[in-house]
PDB file of N, CA, C and O and ligand atoms in Angstrom:
ATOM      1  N   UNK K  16      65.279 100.816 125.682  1.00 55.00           N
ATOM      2  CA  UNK K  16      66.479  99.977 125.653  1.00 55.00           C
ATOM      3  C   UNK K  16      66.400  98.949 126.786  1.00 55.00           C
ATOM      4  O   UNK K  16      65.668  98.998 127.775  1.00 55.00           O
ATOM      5  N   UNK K  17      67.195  98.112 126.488  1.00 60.00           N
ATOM      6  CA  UNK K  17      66.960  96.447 127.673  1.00 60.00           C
ATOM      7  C   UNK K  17      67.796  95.796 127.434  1.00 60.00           C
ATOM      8  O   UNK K  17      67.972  95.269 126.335  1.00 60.00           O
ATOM      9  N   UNK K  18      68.505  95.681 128.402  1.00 62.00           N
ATOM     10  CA  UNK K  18      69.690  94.481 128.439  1.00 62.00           C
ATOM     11  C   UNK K  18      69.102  93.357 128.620  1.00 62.00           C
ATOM     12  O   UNK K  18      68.097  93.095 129.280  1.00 62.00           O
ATOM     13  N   UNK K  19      70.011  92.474 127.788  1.00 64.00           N
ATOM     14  CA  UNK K  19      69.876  90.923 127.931  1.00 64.00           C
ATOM     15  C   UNK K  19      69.994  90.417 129.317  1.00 64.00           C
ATOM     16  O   UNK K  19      70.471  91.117 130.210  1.00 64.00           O
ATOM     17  N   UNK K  20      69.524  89.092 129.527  1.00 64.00           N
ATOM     18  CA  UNK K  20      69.762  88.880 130.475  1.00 64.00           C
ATOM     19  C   UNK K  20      70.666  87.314 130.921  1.00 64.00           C
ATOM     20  O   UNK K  20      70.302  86.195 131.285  1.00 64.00           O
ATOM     21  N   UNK K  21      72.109  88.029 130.635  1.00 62.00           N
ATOM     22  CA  UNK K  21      72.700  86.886 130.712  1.00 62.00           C
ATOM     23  C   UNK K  21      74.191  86.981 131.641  1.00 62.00           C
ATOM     24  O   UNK K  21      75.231  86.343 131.479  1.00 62.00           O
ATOM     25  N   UNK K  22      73.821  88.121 132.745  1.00 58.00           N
ATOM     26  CA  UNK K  22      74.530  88.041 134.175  1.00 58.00           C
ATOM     27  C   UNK K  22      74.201  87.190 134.644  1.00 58.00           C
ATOM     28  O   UNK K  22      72.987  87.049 134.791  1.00 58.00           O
ATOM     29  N   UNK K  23      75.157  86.137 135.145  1.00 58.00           N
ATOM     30  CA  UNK K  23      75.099  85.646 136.047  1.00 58.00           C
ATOM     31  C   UNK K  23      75.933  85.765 137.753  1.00 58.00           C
ATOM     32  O   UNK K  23      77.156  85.754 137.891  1.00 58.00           O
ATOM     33  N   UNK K  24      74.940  85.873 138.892  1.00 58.00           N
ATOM     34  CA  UNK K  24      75.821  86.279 139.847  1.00 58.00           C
ATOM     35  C   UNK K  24      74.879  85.497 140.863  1.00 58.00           C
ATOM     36  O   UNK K  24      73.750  85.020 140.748  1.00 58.00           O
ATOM     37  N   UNK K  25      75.988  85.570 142.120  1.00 58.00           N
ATOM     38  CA  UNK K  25      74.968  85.034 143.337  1.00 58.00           C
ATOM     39  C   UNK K  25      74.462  85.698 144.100  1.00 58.00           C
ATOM     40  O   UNK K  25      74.535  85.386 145.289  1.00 58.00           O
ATOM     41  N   UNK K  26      73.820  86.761 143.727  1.00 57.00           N
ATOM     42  CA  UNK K  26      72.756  87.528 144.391  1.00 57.00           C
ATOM     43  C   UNK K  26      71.365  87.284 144.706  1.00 57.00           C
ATOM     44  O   UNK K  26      70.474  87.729 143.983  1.00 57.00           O
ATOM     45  N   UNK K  27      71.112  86.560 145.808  1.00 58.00           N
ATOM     46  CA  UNK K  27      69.609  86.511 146.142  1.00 58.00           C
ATOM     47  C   UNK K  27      68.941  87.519 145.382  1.00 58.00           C
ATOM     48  O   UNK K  27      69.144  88.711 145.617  1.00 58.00           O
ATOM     49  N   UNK K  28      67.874  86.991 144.160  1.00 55.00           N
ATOM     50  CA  UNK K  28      67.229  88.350 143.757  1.00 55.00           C
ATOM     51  C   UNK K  28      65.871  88.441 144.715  1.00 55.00           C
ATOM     52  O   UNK K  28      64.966  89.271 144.643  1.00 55.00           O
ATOM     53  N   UNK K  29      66.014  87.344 145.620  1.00 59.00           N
ATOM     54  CA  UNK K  29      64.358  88.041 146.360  1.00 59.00           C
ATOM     55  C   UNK K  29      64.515  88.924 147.480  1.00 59.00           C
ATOM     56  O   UNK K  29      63.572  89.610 147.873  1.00 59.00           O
ATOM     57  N   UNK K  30      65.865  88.956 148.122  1.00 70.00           N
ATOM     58  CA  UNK K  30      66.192  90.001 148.814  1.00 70.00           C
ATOM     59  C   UNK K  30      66.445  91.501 148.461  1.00 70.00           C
ATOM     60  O   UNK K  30      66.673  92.517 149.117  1.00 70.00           O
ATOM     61  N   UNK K  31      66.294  91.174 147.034  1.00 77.00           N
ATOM     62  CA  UNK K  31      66.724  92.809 146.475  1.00 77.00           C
ATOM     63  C   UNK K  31      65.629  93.574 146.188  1.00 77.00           C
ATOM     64  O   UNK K  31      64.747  92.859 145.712  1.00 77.00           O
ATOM     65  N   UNK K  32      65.176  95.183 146.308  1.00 89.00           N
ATOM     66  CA  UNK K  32      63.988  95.551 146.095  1.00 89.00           C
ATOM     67  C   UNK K  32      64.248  96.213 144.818  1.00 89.00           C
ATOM     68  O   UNK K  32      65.438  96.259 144.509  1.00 89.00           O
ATOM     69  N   UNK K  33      63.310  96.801 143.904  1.00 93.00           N
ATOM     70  CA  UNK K  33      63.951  97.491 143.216  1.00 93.00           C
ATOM     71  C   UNK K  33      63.326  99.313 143.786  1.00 93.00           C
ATOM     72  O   UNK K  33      62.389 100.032 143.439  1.00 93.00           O
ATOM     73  N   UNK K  34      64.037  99.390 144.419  1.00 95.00           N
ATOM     74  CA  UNK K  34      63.784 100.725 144.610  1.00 95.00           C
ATOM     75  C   UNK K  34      64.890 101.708 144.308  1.00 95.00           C
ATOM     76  O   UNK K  34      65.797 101.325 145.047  1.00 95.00           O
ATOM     77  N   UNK K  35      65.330 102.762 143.637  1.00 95.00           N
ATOM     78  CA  UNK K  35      65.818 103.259 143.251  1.00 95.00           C
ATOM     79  C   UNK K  35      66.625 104.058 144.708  1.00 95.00           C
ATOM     80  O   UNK K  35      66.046 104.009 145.793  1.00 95.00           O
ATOM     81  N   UNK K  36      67.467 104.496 144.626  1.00 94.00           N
ATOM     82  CA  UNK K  36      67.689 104.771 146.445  1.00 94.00           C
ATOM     83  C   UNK K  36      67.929 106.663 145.839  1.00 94.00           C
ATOM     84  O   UNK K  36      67.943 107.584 146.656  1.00 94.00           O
ATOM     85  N   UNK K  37      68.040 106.814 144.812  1.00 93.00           N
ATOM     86  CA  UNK K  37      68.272 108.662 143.909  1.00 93.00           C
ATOM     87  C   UNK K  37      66.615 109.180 144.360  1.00 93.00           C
ATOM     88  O   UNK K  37      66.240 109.905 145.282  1.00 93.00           O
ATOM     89  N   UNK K  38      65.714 108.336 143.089  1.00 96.00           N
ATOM     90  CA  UNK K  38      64.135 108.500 143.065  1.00 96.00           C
ATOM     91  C   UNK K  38      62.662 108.146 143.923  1.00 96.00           C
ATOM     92  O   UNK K  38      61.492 108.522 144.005  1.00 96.00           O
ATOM     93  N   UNK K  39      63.748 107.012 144.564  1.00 96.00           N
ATOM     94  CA  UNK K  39      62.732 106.343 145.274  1.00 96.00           C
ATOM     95  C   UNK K  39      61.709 105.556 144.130  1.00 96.00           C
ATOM     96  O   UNK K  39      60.594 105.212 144.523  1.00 96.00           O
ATOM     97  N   UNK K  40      61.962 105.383 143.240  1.00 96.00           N
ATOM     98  CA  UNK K  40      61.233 104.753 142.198  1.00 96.00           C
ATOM     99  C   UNK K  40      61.570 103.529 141.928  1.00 96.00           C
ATOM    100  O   UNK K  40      62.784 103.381 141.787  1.00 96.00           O
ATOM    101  N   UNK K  41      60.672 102.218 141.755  1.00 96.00           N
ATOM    102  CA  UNK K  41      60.258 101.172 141.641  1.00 96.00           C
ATOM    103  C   UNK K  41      60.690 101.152 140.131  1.00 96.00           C
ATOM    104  O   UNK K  41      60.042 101.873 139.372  1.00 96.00           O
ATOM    105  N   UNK K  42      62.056 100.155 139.449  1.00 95.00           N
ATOM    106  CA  UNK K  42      62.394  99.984 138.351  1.00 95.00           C
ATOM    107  C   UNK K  42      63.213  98.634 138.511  1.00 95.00           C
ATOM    108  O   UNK K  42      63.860  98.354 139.520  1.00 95.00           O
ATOM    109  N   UNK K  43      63.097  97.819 137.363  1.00 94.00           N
ATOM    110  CA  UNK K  43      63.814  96.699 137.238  1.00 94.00           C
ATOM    111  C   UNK K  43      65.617  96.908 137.152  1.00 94.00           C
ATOM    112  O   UNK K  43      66.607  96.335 137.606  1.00 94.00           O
ATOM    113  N   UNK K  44      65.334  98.018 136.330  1.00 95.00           N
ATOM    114  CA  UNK K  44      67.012  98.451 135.918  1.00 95.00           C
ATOM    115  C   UNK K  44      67.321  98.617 137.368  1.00 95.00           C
ATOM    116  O   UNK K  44      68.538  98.427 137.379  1.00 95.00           O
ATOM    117  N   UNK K  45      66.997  98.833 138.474  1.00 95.00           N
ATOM    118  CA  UNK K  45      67.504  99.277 140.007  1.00 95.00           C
ATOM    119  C   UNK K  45      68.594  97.861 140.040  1.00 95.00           C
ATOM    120  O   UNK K  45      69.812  98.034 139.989  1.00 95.00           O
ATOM    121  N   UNK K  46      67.958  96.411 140.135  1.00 93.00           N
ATOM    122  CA  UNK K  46      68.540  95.660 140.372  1.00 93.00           C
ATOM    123  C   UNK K  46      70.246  95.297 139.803  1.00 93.00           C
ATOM    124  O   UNK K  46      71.304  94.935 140.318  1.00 93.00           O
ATOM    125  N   UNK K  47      69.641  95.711 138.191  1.00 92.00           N
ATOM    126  CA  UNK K  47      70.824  95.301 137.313  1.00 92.00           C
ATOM    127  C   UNK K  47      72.268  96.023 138.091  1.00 92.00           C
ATOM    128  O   UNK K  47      73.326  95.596 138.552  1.00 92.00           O
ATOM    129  N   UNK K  48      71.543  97.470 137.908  1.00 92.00           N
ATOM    130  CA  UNK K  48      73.073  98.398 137.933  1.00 92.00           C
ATOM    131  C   UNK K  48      73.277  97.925 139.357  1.00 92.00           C
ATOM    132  O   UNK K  48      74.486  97.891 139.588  1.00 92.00           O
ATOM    133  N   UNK K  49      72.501  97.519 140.477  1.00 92.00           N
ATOM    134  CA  UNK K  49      73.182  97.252 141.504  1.00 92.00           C
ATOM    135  C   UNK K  49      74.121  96.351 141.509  1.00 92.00           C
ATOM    136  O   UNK K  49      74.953  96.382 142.416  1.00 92.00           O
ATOM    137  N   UNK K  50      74.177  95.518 140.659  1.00 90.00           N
ATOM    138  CA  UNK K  50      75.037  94.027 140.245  1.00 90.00           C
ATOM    139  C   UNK K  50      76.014  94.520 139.778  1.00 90.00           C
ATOM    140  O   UNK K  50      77.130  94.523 140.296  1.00 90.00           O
ATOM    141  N   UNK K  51      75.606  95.138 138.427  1.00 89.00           N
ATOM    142  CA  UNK K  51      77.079  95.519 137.487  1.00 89.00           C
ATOM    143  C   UNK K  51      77.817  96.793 138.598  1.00 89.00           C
ATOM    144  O   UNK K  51      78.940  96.575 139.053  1.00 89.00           O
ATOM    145  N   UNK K  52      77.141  97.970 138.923  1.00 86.00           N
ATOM    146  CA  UNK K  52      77.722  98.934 139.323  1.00 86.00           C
ATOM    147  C   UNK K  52      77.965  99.027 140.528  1.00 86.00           C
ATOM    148  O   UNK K  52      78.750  99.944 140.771  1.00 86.00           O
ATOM    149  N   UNK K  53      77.508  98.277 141.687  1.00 89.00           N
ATOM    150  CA  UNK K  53      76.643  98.655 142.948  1.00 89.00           C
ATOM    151  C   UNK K  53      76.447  99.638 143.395  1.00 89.00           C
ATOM    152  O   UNK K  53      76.972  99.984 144.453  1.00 89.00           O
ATOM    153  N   UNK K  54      75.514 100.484 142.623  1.00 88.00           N
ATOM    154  CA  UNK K  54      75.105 101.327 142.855  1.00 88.00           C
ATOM    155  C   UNK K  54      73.252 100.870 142.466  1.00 88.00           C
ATOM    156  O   UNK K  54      72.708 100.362 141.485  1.00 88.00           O
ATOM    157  N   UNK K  55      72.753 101.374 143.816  1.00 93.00           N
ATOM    158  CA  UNK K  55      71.248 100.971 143.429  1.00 93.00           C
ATOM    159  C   UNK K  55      70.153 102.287 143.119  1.00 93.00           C
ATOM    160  O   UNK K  55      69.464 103.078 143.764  1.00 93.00           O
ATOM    161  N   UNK K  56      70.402 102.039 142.028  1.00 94.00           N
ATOM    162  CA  UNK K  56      69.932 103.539 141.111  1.00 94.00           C
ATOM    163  C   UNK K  56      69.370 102.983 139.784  1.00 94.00           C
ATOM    164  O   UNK K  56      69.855 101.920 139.397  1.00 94.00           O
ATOM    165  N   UNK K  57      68.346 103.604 138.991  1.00 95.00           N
ATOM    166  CA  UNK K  57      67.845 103.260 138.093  1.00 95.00           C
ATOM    167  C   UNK K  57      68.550 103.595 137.371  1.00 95.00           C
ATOM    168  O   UNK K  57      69.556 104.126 137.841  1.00 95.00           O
ATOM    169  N   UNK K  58      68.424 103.461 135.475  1.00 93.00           N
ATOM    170  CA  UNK K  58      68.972 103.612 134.764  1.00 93.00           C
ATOM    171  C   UNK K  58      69.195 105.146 134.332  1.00 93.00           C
ATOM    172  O   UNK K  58      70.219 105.660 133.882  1.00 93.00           O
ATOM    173  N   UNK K  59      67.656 105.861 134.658  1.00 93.00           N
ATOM    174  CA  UNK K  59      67.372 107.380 134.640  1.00 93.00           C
ATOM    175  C   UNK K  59      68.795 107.860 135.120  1.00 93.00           C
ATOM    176  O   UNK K  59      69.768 108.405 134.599  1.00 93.00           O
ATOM    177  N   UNK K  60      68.313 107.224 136.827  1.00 92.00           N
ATOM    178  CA  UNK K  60      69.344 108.285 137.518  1.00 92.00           C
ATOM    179  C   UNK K  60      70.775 107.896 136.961  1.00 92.00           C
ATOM    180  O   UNK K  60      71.447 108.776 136.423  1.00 92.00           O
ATOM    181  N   UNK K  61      71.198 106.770 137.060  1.00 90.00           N
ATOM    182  CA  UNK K  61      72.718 106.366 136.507  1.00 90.00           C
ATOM    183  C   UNK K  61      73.442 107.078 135.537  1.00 90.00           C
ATOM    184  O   UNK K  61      74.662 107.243 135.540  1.00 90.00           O
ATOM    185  N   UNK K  62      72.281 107.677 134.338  1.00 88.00           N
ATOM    186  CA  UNK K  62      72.129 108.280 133.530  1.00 88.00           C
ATOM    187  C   UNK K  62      72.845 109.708 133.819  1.00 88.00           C
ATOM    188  O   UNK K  62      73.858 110.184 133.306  1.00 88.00           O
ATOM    189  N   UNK K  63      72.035 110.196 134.750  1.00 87.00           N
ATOM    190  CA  UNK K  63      72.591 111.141 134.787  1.00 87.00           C
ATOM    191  C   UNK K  63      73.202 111.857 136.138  1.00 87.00           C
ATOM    192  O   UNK K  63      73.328 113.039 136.459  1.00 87.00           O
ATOM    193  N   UNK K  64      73.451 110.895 136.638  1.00 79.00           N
ATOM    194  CA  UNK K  64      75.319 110.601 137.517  1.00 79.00           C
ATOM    195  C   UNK K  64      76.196 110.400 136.151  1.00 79.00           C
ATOM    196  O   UNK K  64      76.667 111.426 135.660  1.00 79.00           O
ATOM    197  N   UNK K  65      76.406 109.363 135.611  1.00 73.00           N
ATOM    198  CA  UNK K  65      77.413 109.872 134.806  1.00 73.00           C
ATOM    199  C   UNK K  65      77.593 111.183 133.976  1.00 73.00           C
ATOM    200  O   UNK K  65      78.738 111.346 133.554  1.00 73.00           O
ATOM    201  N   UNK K  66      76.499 112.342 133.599  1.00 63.00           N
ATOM    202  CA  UNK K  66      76.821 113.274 132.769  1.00 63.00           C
ATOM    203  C   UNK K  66      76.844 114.379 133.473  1.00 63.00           C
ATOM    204  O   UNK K  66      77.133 115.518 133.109  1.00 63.00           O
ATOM    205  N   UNK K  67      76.267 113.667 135.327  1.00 57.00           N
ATOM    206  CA  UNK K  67      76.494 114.774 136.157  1.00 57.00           C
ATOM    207  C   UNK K  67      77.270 114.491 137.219  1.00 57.00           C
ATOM    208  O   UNK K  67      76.846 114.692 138.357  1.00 57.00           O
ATOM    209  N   UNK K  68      78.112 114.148 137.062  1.00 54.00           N
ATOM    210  CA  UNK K  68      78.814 113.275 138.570  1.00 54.00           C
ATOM    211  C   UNK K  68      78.687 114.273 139.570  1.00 54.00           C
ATOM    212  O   UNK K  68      78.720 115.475 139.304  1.00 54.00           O
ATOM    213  N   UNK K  69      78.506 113.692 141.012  1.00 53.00           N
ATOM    214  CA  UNK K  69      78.533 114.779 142.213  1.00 53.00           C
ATOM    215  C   UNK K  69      80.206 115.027 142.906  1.00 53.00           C
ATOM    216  O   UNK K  69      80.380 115.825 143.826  1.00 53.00           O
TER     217      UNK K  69
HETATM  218 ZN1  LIG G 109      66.210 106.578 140.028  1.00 78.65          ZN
END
């Protein structure tokens, strides 16, 4: 699955890494949900924060 890409925001994207801050894993989705959610977490983990909230 892949979202479109038609956020627009003023987020420096070269300052952003995509590192997952749950996995430590290198994913594009890191960036997105940081925008929509700010939470900088991949989609995995986001995944399952919502079906597992802490
Ligand atoms: Zn993750």
């Amino acid at each position: 699955m892949k979202n479109d890409d038609h956020i627009v925001v003023d987020y420096d994207n070269n300052k952003i890494d995509n590192i997952c801050e749950e996995c430590k894993n290198e994913d594009e989705t890191v960036k997105q949900n940081l925008i929509m959610h700010s939470y900088k977490i991949c989609n995995s983990c986001n995944l399952s924060k919502r079906i597992f909230p802490l």
